[in-house]
Short mmCIF file of C-alpha atoms and ligand atoms in Angstrom, two decimals:
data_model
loop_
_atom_site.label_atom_id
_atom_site.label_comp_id
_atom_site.label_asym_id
_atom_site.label_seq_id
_atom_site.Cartn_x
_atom_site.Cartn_y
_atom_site.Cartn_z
CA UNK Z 1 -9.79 9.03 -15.89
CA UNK Z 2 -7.86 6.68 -18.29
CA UNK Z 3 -4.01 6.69 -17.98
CA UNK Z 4 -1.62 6.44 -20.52
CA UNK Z 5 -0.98 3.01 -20.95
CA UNK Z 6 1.95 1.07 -20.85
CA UNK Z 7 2.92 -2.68 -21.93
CA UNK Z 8 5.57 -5.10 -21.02
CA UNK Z 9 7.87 -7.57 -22.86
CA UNK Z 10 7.20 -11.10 -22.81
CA UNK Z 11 7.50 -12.93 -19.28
CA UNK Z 12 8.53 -9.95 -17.38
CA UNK Z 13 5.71 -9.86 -15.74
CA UNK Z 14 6.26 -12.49 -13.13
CA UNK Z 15 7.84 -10.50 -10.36
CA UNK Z 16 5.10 -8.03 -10.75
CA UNK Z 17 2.53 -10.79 -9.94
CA UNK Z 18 4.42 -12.11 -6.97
CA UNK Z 19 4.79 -8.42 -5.80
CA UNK Z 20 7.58 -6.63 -6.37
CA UNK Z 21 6.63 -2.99 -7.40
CA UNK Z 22 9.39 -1.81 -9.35
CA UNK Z 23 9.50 -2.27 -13.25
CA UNK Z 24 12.88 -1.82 -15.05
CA UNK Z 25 13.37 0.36 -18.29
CA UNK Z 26 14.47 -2.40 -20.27
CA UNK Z 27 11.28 -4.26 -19.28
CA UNK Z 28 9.25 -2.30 -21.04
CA UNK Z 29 7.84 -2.53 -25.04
CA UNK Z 30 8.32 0.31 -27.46
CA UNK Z 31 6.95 3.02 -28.45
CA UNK Z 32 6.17 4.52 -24.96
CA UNK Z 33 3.27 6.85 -24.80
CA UNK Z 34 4.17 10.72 -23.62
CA UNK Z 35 4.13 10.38 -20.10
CA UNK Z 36 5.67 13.10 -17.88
CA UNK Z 37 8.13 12.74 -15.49
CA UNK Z 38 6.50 11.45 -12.16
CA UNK Z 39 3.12 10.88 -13.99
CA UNK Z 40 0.65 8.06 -13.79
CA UNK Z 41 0.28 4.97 -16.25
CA UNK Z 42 -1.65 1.58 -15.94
CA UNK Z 43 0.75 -1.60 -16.68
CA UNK Z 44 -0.54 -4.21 -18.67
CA UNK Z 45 1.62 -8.03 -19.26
CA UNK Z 46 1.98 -8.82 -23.16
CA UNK Z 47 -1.00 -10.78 -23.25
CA UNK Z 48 -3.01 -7.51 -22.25
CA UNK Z 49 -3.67 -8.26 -18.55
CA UNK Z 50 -3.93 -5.48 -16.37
CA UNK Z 51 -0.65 -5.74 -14.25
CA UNK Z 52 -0.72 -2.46 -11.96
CA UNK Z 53 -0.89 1.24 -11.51
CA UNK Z 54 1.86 3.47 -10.70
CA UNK Z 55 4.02 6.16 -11.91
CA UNK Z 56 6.75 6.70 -14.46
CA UNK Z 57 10.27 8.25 -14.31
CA UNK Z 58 12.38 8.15 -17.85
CA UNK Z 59 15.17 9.30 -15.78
CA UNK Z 60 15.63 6.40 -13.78
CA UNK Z 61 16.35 2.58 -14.31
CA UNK Z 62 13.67 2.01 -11.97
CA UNK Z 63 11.08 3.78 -14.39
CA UNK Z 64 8.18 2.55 -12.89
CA UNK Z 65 6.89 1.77 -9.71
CA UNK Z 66 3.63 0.04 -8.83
CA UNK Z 67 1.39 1.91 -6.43
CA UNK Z 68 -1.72 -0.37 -6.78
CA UNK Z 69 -2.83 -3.98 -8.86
CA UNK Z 70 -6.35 -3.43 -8.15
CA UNK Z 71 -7.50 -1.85 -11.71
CA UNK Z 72 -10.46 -0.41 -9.65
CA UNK Z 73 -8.47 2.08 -7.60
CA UNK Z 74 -7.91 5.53 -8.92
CA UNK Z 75 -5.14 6.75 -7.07
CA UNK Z 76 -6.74 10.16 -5.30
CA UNK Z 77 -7.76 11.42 -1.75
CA UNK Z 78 -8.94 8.26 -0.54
CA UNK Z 79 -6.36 6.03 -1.73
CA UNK Z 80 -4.17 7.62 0.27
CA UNK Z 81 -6.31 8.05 3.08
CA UNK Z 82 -6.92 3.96 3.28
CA UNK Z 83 -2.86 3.17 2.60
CA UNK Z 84 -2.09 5.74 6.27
CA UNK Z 85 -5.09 4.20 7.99
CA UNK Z 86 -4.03 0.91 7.37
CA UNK Z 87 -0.10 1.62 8.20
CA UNK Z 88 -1.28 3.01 11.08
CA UNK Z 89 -3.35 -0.18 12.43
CA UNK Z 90 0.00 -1.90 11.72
CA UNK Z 91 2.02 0.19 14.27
CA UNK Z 92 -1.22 0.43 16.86
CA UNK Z 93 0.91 -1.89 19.63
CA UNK Z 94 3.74 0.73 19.73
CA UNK Z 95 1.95 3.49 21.62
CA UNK Z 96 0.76 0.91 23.83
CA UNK Z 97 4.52 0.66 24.72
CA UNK Z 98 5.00 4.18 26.02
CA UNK Z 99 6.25 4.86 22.36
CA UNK Z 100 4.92 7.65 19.96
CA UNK Z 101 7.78 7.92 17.14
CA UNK Z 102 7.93 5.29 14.80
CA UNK Z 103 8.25 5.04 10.97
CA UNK Z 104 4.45 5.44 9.69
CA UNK Z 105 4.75 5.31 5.86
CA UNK Z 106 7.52 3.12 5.05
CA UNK Z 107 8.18 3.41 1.27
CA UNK Z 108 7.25 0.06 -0.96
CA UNK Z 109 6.86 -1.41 2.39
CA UNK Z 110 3.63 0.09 3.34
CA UNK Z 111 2.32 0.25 -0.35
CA UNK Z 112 3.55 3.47 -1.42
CA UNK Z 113 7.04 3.98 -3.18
CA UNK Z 114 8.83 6.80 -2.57
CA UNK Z 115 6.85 7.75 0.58
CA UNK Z 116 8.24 8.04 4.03
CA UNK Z 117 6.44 9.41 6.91
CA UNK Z 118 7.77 9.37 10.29
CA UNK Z 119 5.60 9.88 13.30
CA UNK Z 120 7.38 12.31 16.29
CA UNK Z 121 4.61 13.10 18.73
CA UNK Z 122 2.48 15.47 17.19
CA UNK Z 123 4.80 15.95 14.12
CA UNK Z 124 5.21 14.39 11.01
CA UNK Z 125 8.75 14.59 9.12
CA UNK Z 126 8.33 13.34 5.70
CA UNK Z 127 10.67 12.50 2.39
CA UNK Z 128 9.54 12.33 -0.94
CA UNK Z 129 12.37 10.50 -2.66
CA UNK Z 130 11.04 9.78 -6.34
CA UNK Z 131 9.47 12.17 -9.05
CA UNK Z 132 6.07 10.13 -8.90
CA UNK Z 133 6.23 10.35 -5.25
CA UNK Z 134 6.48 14.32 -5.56
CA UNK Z 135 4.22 14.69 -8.07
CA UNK Z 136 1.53 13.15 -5.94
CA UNK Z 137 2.80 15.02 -2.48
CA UNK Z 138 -0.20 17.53 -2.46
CA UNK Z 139 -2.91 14.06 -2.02
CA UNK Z 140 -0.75 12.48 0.55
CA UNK Z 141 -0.20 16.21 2.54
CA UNK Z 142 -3.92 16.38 2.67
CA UNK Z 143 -4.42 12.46 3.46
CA UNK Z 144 -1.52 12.54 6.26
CA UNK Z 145 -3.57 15.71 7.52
CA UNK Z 146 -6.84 14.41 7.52
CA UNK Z 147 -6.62 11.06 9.42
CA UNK Z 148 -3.58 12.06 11.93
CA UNK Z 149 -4.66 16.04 12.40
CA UNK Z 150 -0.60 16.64 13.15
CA UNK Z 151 0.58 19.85 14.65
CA UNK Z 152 3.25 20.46 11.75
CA UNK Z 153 4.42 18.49 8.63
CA UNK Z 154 7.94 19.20 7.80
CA UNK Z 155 9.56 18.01 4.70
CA UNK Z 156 13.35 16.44 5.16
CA UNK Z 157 14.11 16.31 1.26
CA UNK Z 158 17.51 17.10 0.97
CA UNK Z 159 18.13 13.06 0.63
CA UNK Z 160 21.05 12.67 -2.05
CA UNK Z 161 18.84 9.92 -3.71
CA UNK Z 162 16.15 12.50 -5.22
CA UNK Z 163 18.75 13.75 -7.74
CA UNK Z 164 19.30 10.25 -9.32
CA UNK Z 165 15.25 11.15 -10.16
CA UNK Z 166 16.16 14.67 -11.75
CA UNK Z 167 14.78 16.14 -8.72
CA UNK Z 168 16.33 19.27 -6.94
CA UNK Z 169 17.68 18.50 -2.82
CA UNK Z 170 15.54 21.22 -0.85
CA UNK Z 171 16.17 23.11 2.21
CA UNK Z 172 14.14 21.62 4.76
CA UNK Z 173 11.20 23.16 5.48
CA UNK Z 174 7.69 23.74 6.68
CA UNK Z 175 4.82 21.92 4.51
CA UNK Z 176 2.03 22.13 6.86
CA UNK Z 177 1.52 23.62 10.41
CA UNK Z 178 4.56 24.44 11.96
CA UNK Z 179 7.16 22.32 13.53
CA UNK Z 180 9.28 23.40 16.27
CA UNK Z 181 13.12 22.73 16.17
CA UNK Z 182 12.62 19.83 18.47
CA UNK Z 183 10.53 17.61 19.94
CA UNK Z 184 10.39 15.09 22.66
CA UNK Z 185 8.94 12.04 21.98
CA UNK Z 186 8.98 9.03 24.46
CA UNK Z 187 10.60 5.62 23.40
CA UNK Z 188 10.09 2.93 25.34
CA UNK Z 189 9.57 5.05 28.78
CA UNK Z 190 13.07 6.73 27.13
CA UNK Z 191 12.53 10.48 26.58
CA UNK Z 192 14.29 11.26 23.78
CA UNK Z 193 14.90 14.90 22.32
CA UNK Z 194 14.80 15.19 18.20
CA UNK Z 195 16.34 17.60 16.08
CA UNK Z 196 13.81 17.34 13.33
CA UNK Z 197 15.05 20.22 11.11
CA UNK Z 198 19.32 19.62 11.13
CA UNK Z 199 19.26 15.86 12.75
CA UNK Z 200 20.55 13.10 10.60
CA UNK Z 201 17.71 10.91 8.71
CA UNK Z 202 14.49 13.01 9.73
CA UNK Z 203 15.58 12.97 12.89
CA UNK Z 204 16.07 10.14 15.08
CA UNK Z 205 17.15 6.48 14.25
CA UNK Z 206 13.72 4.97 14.70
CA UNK Z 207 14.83 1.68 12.80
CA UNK Z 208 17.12 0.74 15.85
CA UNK Z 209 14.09 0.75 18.32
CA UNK Z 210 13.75 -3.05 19.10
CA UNK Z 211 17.42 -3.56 19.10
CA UNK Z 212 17.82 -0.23 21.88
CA UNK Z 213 15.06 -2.08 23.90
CA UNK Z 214 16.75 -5.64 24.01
CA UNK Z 215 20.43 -3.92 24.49
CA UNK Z 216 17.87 -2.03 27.90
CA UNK Z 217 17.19 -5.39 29.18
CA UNK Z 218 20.28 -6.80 28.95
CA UNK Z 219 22.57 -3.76 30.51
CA UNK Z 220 21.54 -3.99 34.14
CA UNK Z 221 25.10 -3.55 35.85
CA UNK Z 222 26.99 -3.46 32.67
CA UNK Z 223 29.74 -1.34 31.16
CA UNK Z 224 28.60 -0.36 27.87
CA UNK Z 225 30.49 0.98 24.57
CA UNK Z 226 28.36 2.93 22.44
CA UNK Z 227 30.00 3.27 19.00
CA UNK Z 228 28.27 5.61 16.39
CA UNK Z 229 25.81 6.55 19.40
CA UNK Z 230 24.23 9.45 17.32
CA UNK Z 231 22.04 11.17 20.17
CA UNK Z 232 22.75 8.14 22.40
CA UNK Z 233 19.68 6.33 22.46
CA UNK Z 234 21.74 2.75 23.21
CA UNK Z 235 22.97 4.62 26.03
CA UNK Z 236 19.57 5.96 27.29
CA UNK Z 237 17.88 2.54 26.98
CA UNK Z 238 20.95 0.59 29.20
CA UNK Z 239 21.08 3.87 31.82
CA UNK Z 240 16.88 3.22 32.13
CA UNK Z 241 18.11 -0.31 33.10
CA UNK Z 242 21.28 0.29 35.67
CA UNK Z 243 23.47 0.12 33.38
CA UNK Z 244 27.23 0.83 35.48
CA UNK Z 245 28.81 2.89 32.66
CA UNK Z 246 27.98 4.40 29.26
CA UNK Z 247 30.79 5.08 27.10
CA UNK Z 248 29.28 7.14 23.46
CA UNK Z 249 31.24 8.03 20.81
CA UNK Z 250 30.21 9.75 17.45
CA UNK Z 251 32.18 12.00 14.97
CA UNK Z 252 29.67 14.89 15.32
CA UNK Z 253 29.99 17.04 17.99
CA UNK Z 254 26.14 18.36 17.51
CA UNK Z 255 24.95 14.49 17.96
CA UNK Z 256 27.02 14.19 21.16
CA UNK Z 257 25.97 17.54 22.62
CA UNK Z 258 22.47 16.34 21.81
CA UNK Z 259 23.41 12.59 23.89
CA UNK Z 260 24.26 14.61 26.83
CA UNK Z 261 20.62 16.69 27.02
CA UNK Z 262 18.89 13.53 26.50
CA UNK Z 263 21.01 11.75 29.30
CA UNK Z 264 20.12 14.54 31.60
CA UNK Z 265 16.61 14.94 30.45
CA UNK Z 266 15.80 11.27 31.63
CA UNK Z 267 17.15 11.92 35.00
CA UNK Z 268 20.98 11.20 34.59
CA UNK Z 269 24.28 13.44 35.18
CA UNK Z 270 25.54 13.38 31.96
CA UNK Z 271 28.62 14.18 34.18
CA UNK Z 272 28.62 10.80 34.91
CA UNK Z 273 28.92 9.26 31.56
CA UNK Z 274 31.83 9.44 28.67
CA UNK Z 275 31.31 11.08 25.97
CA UNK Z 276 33.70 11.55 22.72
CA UNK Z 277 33.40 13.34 20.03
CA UNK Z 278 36.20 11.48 17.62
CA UNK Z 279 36.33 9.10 14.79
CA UNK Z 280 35.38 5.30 15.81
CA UNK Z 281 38.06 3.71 14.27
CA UNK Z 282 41.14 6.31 15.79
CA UNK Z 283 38.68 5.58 19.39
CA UNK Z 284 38.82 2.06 19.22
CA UNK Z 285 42.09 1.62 18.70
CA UNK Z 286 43.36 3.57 20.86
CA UNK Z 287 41.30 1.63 23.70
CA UNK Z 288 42.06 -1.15 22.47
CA UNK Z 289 46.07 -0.20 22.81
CA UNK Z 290 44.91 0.77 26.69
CA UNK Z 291 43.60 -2.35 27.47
CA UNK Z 292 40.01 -1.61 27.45
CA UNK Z 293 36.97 -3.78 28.04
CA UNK Z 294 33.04 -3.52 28.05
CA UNK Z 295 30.87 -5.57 29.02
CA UNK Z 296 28.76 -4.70 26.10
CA UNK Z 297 29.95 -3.34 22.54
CA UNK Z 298 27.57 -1.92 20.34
CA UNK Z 299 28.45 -1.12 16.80
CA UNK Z 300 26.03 0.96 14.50
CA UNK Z 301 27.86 2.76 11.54
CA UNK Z 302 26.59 4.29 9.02
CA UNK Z 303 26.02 2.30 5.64
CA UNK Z 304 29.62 1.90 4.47
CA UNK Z 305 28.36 0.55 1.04
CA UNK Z 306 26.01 3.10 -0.87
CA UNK Z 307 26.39 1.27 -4.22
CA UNK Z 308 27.40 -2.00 -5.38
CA UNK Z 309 30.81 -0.79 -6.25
CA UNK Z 310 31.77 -0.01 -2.98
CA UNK Z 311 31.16 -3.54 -1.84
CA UNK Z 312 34.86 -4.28 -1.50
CA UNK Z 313 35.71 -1.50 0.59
CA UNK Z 314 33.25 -1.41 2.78
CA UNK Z 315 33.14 -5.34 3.70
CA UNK Z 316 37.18 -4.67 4.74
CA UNK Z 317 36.14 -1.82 6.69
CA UNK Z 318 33.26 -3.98 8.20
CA UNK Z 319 35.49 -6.53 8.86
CA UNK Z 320 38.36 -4.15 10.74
CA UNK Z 321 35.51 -2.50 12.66
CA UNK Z 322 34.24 -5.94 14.39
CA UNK Z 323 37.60 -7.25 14.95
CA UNK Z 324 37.85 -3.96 17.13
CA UNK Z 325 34.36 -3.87 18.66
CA UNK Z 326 35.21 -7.94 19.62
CA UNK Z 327 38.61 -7.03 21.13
CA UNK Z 328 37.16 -4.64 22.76
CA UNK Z 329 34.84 -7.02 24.83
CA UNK Z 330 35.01 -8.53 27.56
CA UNK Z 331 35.04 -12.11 28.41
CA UNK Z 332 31.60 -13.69 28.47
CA UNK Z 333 30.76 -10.06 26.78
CA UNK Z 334 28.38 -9.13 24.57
CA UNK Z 335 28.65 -7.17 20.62
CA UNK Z 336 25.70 -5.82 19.11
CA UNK Z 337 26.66 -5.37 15.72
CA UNK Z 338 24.83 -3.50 12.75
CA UNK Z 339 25.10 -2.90 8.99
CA UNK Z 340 22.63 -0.71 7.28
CA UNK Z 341 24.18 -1.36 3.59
CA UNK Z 342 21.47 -2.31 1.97
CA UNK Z 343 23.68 -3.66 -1.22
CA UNK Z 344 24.95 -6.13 1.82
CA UNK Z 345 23.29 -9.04 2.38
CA UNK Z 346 22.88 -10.79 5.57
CA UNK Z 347 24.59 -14.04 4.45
CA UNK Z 348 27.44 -11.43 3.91
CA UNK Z 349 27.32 -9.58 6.98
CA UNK Z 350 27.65 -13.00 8.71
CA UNK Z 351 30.85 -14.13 7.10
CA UNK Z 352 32.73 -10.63 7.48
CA UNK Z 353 31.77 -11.27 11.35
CA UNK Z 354 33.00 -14.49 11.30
CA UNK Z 355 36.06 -13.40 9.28
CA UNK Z 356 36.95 -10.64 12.04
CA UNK Z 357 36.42 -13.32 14.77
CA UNK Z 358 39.48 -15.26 13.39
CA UNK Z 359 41.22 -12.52 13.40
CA UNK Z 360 40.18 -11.10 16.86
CA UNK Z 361 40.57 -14.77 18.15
CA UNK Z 362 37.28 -15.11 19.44
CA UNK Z 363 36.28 -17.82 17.72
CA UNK Z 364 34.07 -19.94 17.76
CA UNK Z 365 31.68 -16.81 17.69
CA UNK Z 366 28.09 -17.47 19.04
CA UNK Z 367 24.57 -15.22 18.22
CA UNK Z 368 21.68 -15.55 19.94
CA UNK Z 369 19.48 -13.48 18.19
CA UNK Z 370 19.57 -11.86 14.58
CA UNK Z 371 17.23 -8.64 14.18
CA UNK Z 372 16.16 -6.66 10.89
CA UNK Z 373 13.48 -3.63 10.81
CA UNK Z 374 10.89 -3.22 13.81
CA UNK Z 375 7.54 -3.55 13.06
CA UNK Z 376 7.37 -0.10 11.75
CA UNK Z 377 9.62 -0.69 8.74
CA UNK Z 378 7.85 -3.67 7.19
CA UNK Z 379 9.41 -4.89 3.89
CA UNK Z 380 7.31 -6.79 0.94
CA UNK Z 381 8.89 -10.19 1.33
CA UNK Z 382 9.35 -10.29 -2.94
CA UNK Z 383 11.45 -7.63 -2.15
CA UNK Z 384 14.65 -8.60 -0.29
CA UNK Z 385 17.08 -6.30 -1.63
CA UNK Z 386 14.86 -3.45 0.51
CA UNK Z 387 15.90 -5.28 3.69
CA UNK Z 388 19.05 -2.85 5.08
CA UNK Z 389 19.06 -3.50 8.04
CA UNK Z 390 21.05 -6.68 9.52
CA UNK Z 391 21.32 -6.62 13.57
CA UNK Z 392 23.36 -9.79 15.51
CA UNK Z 393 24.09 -9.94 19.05
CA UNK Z 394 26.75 -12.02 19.60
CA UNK Z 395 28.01 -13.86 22.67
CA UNK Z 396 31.55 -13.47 23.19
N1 SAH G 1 23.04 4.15 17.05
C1 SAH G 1 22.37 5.37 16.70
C2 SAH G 1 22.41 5.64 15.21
C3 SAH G 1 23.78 5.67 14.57
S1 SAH G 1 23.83 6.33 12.98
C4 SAH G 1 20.96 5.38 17.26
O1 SAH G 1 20.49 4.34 17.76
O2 SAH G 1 20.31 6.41 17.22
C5 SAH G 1 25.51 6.42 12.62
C6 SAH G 1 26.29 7.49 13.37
O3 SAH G 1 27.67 7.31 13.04
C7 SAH G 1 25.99 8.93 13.01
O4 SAH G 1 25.61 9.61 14.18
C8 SAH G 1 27.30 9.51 12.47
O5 SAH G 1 27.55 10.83 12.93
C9 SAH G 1 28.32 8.57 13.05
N2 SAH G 1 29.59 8.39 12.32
C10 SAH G 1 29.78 8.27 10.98
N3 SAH G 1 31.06 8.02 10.71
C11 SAH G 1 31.72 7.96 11.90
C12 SAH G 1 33.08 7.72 12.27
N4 SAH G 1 34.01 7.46 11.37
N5 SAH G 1 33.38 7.74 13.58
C13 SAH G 1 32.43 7.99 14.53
N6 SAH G 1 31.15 8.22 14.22
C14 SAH G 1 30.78 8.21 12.93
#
């Protein structure tokens, strides 16, 4: 089948060739063939080398994205067949760790844009965030289904970024099978209950997996402070390791009810623990007021920065949070703390903690270990402005 073709402007090639698979509307030479919205087109550099194959959105700034730079592969049944098989070699060494939920199809990162897949158990919860990505979700149904035989695919696209394709949010729902409202999955010997239909994300945090296990092995005999705890998988990991006491505290009072099943489905009175339902920054200062200390702080908002203009805001807001979170540990304590603004960079992150260490007087701060995505979110390393998540455990 030929596909309409498309050409670039001089030299704009060159990130293409070292990788990175999106292609900008002003990169791109006039007059454009028809293409529809989400359809296929082959890429070709000014001096008529092939470039790539992907698909086209007129909608977007990002109007093209690069599924394949082998000219030989047709994108069809088996193309997606061999992009799951190989994502799923990739995350082989997590079920030998008493894990079955992880992030199987991870966008650009596993070679197809616009794709996620994330593996609970027998389930599959899936998000098709661009119009190519759509367009194509009937092959990559019947791929998923074919190599993984699930019990139930369900599709989590209400995700606010599908409208900035000219795509409608959708109720979530059934695609294939059926999927009950939740399933256990284990994590790390954790069991952990997901609410794959109403959760946030598709369900469960998987991204924080290696940090939860590190934050296990370090709790034994701790007091822990669990801020933005979601379901409370922090919490599960340190109680699995003797942790002395769990404080959690999230805004939502489903996510908290949620923490307390999972507490006591791992064997713990979830009488036992604290749990608050209440805004972090209104909690924190209010313990911080009483004199409070943990052994171990753990801070995990949500991404305060959605776009780059609201950078400002959010790195003051970063910056207040952490000079709360460090107050609020102890002496020779510990602070795990996240950002998952992905228009943030690391370098950034760093000087906004260093910045609320001045003011929390707890400098000179120390880390001893800095942490992105687990092994089941790779990124393409052309590609750093995919890399959201920035993870440092600092010594206090
Ligand atoms: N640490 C969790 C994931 C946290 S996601 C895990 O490992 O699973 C961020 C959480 O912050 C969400 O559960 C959200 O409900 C909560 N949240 C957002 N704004 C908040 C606020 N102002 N105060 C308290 N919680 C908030």
């Amino acid at each position: 089948m030929t596909l309409p073709m498309v050409r670039l402007k001089a030299h704009k090639e060159k990130d293409i060739i070292r990788g990175h698979p999106w292609i900008f509307s002003g990169a791109i030479q006039a007059p454009l063939p028809q293409i529809s919205r989400g359809g296929l087109v082959d890429v070709y550099a000014m001096d008529n080398s092939f470039l790539g194959r992907g698909y086209y959105n007129a909608e977007t700034d990002i109007a093209i994205r690069i599924l394949t730079m082998n000219q030989d592969e047709p994108i069809d049944l088996d193309f997606f067949k061999t992009r799951i098989r190989r994502a799923k070699r990739l995350r082989e060494s997590l079920e030998q760790q008493q894990t079955n939920a992880y992030r199987l199809i991870h966008s650009e990162g596993d070679l197809l844009p616009g794709f996620i897949a994330d593996t609970y158990a027998d389930y599959l919860s899936v998000q098709f965030s661009t119009a190519g990505a759509d367009a194509l979700q009937g092959l990559f149904i019947e791929a998923l289904v074919a190599e993984l035989h699930p019990k139930g695919i369900f599709a989590r696209n209400d995700i606010f970024g599908r409208t900035r394709e000219g795509l409608e949010r959708e109720f979530p729902h059934d695609l294939w099978g059926e999927t009950p409202d939740f399933v256990d999955i284990q994590e790390h010997g954790a069991t952990i209950r997901v609410d794959i239909k109403k959760g946030q994300k598709t369900g469960f945090f998987l991204d924080q997996r290696d940090k939860r296990k590190l934050i296990g092995q370090l709790a034994k005999g701790k007091s822990v402070l669990n801020m933005f705890s979601y379901s409370g998988g922090f919490g599960v990991m340190a109680a699995l390791n003797q942790a002395q006491k769990i404080t959690s505290v999230d805004q939502s009072g489903p996510a908290i009810a949620l923490a307390k099943d999972i507490m006591a489905l791992n064997g713990f009175d979830p009488q036992q623990s604290q749990f608050i339902v209440g805004d972090a920054f209104t909690e924190m200062e209010r313990m911080v007021a009483g004199g409070e200390k943990f052994d171990i702080v753990i801070l995990d908002p949500p991404a305060f920065a959605k776009s780059q203009k609201d950078k400002p805001q959010a790195l003051r807001a970063y910056k207040k949070l952490n000079k709360l979170g460090l107050e609020l540990t102890a002496e020779k304590g510990l602070l795990l703390t996240c950002s998952c603004s992905g228009t943030i960079s690391l370098e950034e992150f760093r000087e906004t903690v260093i910045d609320a260490s001045v003011k929390a007087n707890k400098t000179p701060l120390r880390i001893f270990q800095e942490m992105e995505h687990g092994i089941d979110h790779p990124v393409i390393l052309a590609m750093p402005e995919s890399r959201y998540l920035k993870a440092l455990f600092c010594a206090v």
